Coordinates of C-alpha atoms and ligand atoms in Angstrom, one line a residue:
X1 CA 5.4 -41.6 36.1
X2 CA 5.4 -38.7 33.5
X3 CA 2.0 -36.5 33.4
X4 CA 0.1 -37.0 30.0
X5 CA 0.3 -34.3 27.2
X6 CA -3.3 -33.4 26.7
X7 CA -2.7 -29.6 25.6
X8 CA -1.7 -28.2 22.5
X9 CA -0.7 -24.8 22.0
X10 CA -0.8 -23.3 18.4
X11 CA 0.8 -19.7 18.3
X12 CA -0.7 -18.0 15.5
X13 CA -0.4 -14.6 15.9
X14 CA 2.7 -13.7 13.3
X15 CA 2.3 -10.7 11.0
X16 CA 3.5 -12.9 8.4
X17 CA 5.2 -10.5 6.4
X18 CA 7.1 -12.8 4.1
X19 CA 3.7 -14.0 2.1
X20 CA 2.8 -10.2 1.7
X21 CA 0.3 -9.0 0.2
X22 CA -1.2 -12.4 0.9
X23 CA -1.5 -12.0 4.8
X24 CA -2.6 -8.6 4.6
X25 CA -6.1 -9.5 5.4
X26 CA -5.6 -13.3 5.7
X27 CA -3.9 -15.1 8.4
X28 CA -0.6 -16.9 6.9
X29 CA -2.2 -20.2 9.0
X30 CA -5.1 -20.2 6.6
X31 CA -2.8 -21.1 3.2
X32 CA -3.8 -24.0 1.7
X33 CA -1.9 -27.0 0.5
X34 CA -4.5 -28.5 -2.0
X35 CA -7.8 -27.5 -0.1
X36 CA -6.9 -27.5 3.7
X37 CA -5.5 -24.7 5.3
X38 CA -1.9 -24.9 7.4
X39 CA -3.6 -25.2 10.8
X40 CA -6.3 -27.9 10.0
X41 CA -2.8 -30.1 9.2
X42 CA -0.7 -29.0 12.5
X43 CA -4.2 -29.8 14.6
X44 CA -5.3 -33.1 13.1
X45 CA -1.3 -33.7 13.8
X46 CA -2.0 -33.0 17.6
X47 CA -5.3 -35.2 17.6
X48 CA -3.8 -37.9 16.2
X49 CA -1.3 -38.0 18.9
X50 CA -3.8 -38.2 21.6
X51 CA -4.6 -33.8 22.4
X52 CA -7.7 -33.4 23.8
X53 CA -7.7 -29.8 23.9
X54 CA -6.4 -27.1 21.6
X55 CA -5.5 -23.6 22.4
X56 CA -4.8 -20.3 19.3
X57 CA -2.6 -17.8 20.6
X58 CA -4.1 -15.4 18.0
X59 CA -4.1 -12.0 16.9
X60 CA -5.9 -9.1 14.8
X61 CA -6.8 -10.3 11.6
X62 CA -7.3 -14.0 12.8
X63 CA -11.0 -14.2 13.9
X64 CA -11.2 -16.5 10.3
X65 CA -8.9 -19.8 12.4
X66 CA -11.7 -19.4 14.9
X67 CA -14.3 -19.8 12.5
X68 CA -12.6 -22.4 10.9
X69 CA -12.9 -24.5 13.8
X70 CA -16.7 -24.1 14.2
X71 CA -19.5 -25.0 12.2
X72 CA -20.8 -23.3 9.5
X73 CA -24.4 -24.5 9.8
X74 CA -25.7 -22.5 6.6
X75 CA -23.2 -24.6 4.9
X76 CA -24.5 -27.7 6.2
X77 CA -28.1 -27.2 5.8
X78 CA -27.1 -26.2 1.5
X79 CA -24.7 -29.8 1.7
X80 CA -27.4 -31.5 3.3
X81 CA -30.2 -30.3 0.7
X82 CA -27.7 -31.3 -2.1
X83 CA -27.4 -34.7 -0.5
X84 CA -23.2 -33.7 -0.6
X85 CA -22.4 -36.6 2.9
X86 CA -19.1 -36.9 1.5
X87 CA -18.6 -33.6 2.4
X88 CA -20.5 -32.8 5.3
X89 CA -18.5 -36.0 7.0
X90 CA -15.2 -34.6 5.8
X91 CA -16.2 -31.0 7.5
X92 CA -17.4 -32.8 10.8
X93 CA -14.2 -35.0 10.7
X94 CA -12.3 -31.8 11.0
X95 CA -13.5 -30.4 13.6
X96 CA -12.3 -30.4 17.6
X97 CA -15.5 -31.5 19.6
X98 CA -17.4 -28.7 21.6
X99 CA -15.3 -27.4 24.5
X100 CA -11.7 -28.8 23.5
X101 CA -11.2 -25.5 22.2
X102 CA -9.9 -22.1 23.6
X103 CA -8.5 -18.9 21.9
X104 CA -6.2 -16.2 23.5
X105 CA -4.6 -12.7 22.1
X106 CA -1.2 -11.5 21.8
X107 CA -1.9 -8.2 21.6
X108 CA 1.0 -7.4 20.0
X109 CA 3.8 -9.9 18.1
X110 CA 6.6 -9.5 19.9
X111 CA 7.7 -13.0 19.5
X112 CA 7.0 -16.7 19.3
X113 CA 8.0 -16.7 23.3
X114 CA 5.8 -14.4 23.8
X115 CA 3.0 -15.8 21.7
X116 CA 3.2 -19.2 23.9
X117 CA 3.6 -17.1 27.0
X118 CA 0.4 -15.5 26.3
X119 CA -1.4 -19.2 27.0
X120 CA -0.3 -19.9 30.4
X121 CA -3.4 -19.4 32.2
X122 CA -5.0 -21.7 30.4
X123 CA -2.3 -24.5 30.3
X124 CA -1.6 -24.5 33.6
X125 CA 0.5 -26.3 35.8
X126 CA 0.9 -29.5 32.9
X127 CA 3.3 -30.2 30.2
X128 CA 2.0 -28.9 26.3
X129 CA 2.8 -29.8 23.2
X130 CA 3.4 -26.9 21.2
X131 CA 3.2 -26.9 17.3
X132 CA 4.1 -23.9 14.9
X133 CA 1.5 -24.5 12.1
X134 CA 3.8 -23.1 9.4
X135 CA 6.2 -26.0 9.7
X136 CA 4.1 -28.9 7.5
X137 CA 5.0 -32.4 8.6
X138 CA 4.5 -35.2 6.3
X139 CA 5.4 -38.3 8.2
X140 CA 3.4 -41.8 9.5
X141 CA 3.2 -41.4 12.2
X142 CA 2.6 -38.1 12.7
X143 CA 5.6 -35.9 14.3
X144 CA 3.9 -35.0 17.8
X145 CA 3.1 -39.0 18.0
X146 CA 6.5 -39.8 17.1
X147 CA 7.6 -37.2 20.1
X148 CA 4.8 -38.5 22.6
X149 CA 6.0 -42.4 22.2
X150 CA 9.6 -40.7 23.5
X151 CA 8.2 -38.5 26.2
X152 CA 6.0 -41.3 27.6
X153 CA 9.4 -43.3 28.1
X154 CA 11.6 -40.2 29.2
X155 CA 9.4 -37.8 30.2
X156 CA 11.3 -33.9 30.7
X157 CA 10.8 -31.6 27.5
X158 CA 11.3 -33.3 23.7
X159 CA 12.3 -31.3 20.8
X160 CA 11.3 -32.4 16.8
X161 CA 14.9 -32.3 14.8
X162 CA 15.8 -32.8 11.5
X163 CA 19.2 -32.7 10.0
X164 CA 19.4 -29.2 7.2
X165 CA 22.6 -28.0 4.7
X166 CA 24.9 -26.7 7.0
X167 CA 24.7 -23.6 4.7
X168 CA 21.3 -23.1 6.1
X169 CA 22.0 -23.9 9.5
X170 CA 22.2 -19.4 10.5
X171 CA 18.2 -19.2 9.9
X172 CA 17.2 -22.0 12.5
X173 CA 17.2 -22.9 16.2
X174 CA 20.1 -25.5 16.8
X175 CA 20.8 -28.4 19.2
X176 CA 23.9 -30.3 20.4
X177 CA 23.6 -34.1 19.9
X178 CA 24.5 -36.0 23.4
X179 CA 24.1 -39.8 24.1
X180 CA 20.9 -41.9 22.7
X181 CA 19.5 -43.0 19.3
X182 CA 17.7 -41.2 16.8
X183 CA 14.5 -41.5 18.2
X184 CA 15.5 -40.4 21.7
X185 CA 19.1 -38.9 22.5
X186 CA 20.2 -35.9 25.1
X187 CA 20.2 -32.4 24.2
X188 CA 23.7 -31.0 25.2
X189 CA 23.1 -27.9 24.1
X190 CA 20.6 -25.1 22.0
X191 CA 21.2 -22.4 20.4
X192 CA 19.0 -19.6 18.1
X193 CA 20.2 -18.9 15.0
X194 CA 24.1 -19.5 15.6
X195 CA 26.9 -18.6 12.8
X196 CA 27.8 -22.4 10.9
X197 CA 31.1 -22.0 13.0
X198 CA 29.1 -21.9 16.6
X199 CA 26.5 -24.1 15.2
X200 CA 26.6 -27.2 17.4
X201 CA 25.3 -29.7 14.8
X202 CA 23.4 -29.6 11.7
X203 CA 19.9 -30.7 13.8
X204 CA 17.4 -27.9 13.5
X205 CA 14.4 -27.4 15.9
X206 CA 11.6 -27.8 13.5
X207 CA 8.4 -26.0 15.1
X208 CA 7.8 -29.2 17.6
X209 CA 8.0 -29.3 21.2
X210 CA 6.8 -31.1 24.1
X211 CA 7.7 -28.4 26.9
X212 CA 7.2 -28.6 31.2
X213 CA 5.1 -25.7 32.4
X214 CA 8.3 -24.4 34.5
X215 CA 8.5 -22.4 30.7
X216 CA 6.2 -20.3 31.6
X217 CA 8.1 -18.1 34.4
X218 CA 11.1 -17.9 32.6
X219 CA 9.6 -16.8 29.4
X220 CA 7.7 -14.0 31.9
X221 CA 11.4 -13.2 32.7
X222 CA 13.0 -13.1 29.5
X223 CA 14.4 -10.3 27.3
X224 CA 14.3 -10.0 24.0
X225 CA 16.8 -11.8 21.4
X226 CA 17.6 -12.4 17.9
X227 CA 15.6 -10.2 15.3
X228 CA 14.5 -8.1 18.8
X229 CA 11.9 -11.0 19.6
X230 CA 11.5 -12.8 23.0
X231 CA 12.8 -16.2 21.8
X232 CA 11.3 -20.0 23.0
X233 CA 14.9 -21.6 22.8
X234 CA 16.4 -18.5 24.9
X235 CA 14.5 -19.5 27.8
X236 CA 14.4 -23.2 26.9
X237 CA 18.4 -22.9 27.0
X238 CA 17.6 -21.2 30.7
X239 CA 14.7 -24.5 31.7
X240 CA 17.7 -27.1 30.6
X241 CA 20.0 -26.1 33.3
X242 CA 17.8 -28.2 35.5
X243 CA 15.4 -30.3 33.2
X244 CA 16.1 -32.6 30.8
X245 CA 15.6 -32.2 26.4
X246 CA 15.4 -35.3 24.8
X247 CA 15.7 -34.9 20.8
X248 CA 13.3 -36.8 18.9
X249 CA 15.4 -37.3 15.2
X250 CA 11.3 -38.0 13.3
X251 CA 10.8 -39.8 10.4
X252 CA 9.7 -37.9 7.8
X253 CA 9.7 -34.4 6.1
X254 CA 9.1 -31.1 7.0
X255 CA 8.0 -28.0 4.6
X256 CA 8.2 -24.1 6.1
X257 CA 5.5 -23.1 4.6
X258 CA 6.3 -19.4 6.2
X259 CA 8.9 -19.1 2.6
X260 CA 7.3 -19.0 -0.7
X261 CA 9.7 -22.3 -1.7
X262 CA 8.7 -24.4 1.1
X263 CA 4.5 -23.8 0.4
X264 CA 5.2 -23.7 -3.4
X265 CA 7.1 -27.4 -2.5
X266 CA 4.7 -28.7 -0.2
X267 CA 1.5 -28.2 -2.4
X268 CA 3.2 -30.0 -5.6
X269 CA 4.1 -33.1 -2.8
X270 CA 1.4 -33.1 -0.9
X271 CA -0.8 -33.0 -4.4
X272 CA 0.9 -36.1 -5.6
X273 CA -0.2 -37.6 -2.2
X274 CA -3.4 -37.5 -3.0
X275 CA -5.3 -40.3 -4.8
X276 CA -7.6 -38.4 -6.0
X277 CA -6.1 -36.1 -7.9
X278 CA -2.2 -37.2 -8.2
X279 CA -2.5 -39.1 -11.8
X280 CA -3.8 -35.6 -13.0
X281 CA -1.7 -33.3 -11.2
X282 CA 0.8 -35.8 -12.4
X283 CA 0.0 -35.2 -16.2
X284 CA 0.0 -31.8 -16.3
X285 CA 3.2 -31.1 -14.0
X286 CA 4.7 -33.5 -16.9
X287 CA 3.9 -30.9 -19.3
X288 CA 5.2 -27.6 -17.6
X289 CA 8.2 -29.1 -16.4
X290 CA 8.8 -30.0 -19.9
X291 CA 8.1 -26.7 -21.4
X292 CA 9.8 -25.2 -18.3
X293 CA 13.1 -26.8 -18.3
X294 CA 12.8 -27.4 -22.3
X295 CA 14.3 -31.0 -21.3
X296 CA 12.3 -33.9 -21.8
X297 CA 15.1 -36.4 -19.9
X298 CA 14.3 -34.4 -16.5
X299 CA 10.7 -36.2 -16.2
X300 CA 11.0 -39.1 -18.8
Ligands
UTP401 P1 7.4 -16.9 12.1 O1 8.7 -16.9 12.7 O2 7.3 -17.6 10.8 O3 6.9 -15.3 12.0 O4 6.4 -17.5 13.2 P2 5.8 -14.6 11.2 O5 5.7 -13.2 11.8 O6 4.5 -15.4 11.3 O7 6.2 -14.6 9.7 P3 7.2 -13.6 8.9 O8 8.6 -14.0 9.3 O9 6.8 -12.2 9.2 O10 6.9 -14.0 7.5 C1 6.3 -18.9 13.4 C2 4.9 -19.1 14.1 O11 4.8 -18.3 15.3 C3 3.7 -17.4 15.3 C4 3.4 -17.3 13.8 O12 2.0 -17.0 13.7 C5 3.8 -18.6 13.2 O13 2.7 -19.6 13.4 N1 4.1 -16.2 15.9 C6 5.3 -15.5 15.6 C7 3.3 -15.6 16.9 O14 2.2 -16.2 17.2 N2 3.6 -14.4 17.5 C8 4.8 -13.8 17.2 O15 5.0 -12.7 17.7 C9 5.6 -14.3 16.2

């Protein structure tokens, strides 16, 4: 009988630097594709999937994600008066109900393993889900629900991968592909940031995870690694030796919204998602791709 995911961890304590002078002020988690910000995606990914309480690893200049999950009430009263329900029910819908939130620091970024050690006390002794909010899933069902359905059969630690260009294959965490189908087969192996000749596969580990609390120690035990950061797949390597990683190939597509490419991508797709605006966005991308490209055949 596997114990039920009900704790999402959101590290969000990054400096960010590669959307400079963007994130000087602003947490990178606050972009927006279209009008909602990065994080209001990854958690409404974690609520669908059955999370009942959300934890922020944050840092300095994030107190904005914390105020983005509360309400605004002079806001409401001003909707309210302007009889804008639409609205109002859209910002309620968003919102975590009182309680299922909670907010730690990491004083200092020395790492996405350190960033998710830095929420142990308030996970506990229970297996998390733990989603890196600049990785933008588009997929039905969501990724974490996708990697619940697998976890609730398996149980152990599940991993989101999706295949990349072997030529990109040096930037990402990297797993080995053991027996099983696409939606649930054995991890052989993992490996951060490997050379394309040590690279295992071409799966990448793409900001997903359902991981076993036993994390928590070795992360309090591990030393730093690539780019001089305490790595999450460093001490998940160390937590396989004697638990088991089920890889969870999802359907769908993911955007890292950390680069400029990935966010510039994912707000012209997840635009066109939208009903009500994609016959206009539609128009006018029509028109700059014409006068970009000075070729007509590319969008007739
Ligand atoms: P990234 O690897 O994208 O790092 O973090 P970053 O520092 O935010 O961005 P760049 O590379 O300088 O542009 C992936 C996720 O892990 C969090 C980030 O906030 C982001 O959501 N993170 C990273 C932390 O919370 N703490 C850290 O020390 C590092």
């Amino acid at each position: 009988m596997t114990k039920k995911v009900r704790t999402a961890v959101f590290p969000v304590a990054g400096l960010g630097t590669r959307f400079l002078p963007a994130t000087k002020a602003m947490p990178k988690e606050m972009l927006p594709v279209v009008d909602r910000p990065l994080i209001q995606y990854a958690v409404d990914e974690a609520r669908e999937a059955g999370i009942e309480h959300f934890v922020f690893v944050t840092g300095r200049n994030k107190g904005v994600i914390e105020d983005h999950f509360d309400r605004q009430v002079e806001l409401e009263i001003t909707l309210h008066q302007r009889q804008k329900n639409d609205m109002l029910q859209m910002l309620s819908e968003g919102l975590p109900k009182p309680g299922q939130t909670s907010f730690t620091r990491q004083q200092e970024p020395l790492g996405l393993g350190h960033a998710v050690w830095c929420a142990r006390d308030i996970v506990g002794n229970e297996p998390f889900a733990l989603l890196l909010p600049d990785m933008l899933m588009r997929s039905k069902p969501g990724v974490l629900s996708q990697m619940i359905d697998s976890y609730n059969e398996r149980g152990g630690n599940v991993i989101a991968v999706e295949e990349v260009d072997p030529k990109e294959i040096s930037s990402y965490g990297v797993v080995g592909r053991g027996k099983g189908e696409d939606n649930a087969f054995d991890i052989t192996e993992m490996i951060e940031k490997p050379s394309v000749e040590k690279a295992p596969s071409n799966l990448i580990i793409s900001g997903r995870y359902i991981l076993q609390p036993e994390i928590f120690d070795l992360l309090s035990k591990q030393s730093k690694g690539a780019g001089g950061e305490i790595q999450i797949t460093d001490a998940m390597v160390k937590l396989m030796e004697h638990d088991r990683f089920t890889g969870v190939k999802y359907d769908g597509h993911s955007f890292d919204c950390g680069s400029k490419v990935g966010f510039l991508t994912a707000n012209v797709v997840f635009a066109m998602d939208r009903e009500d605006i994609a016959e206009e966005f539609k128009s006018e991308l029509r028109k700059v791709v014409k006068e970009l490209f000075n070729d007509v055949s590319i969008v007739d």
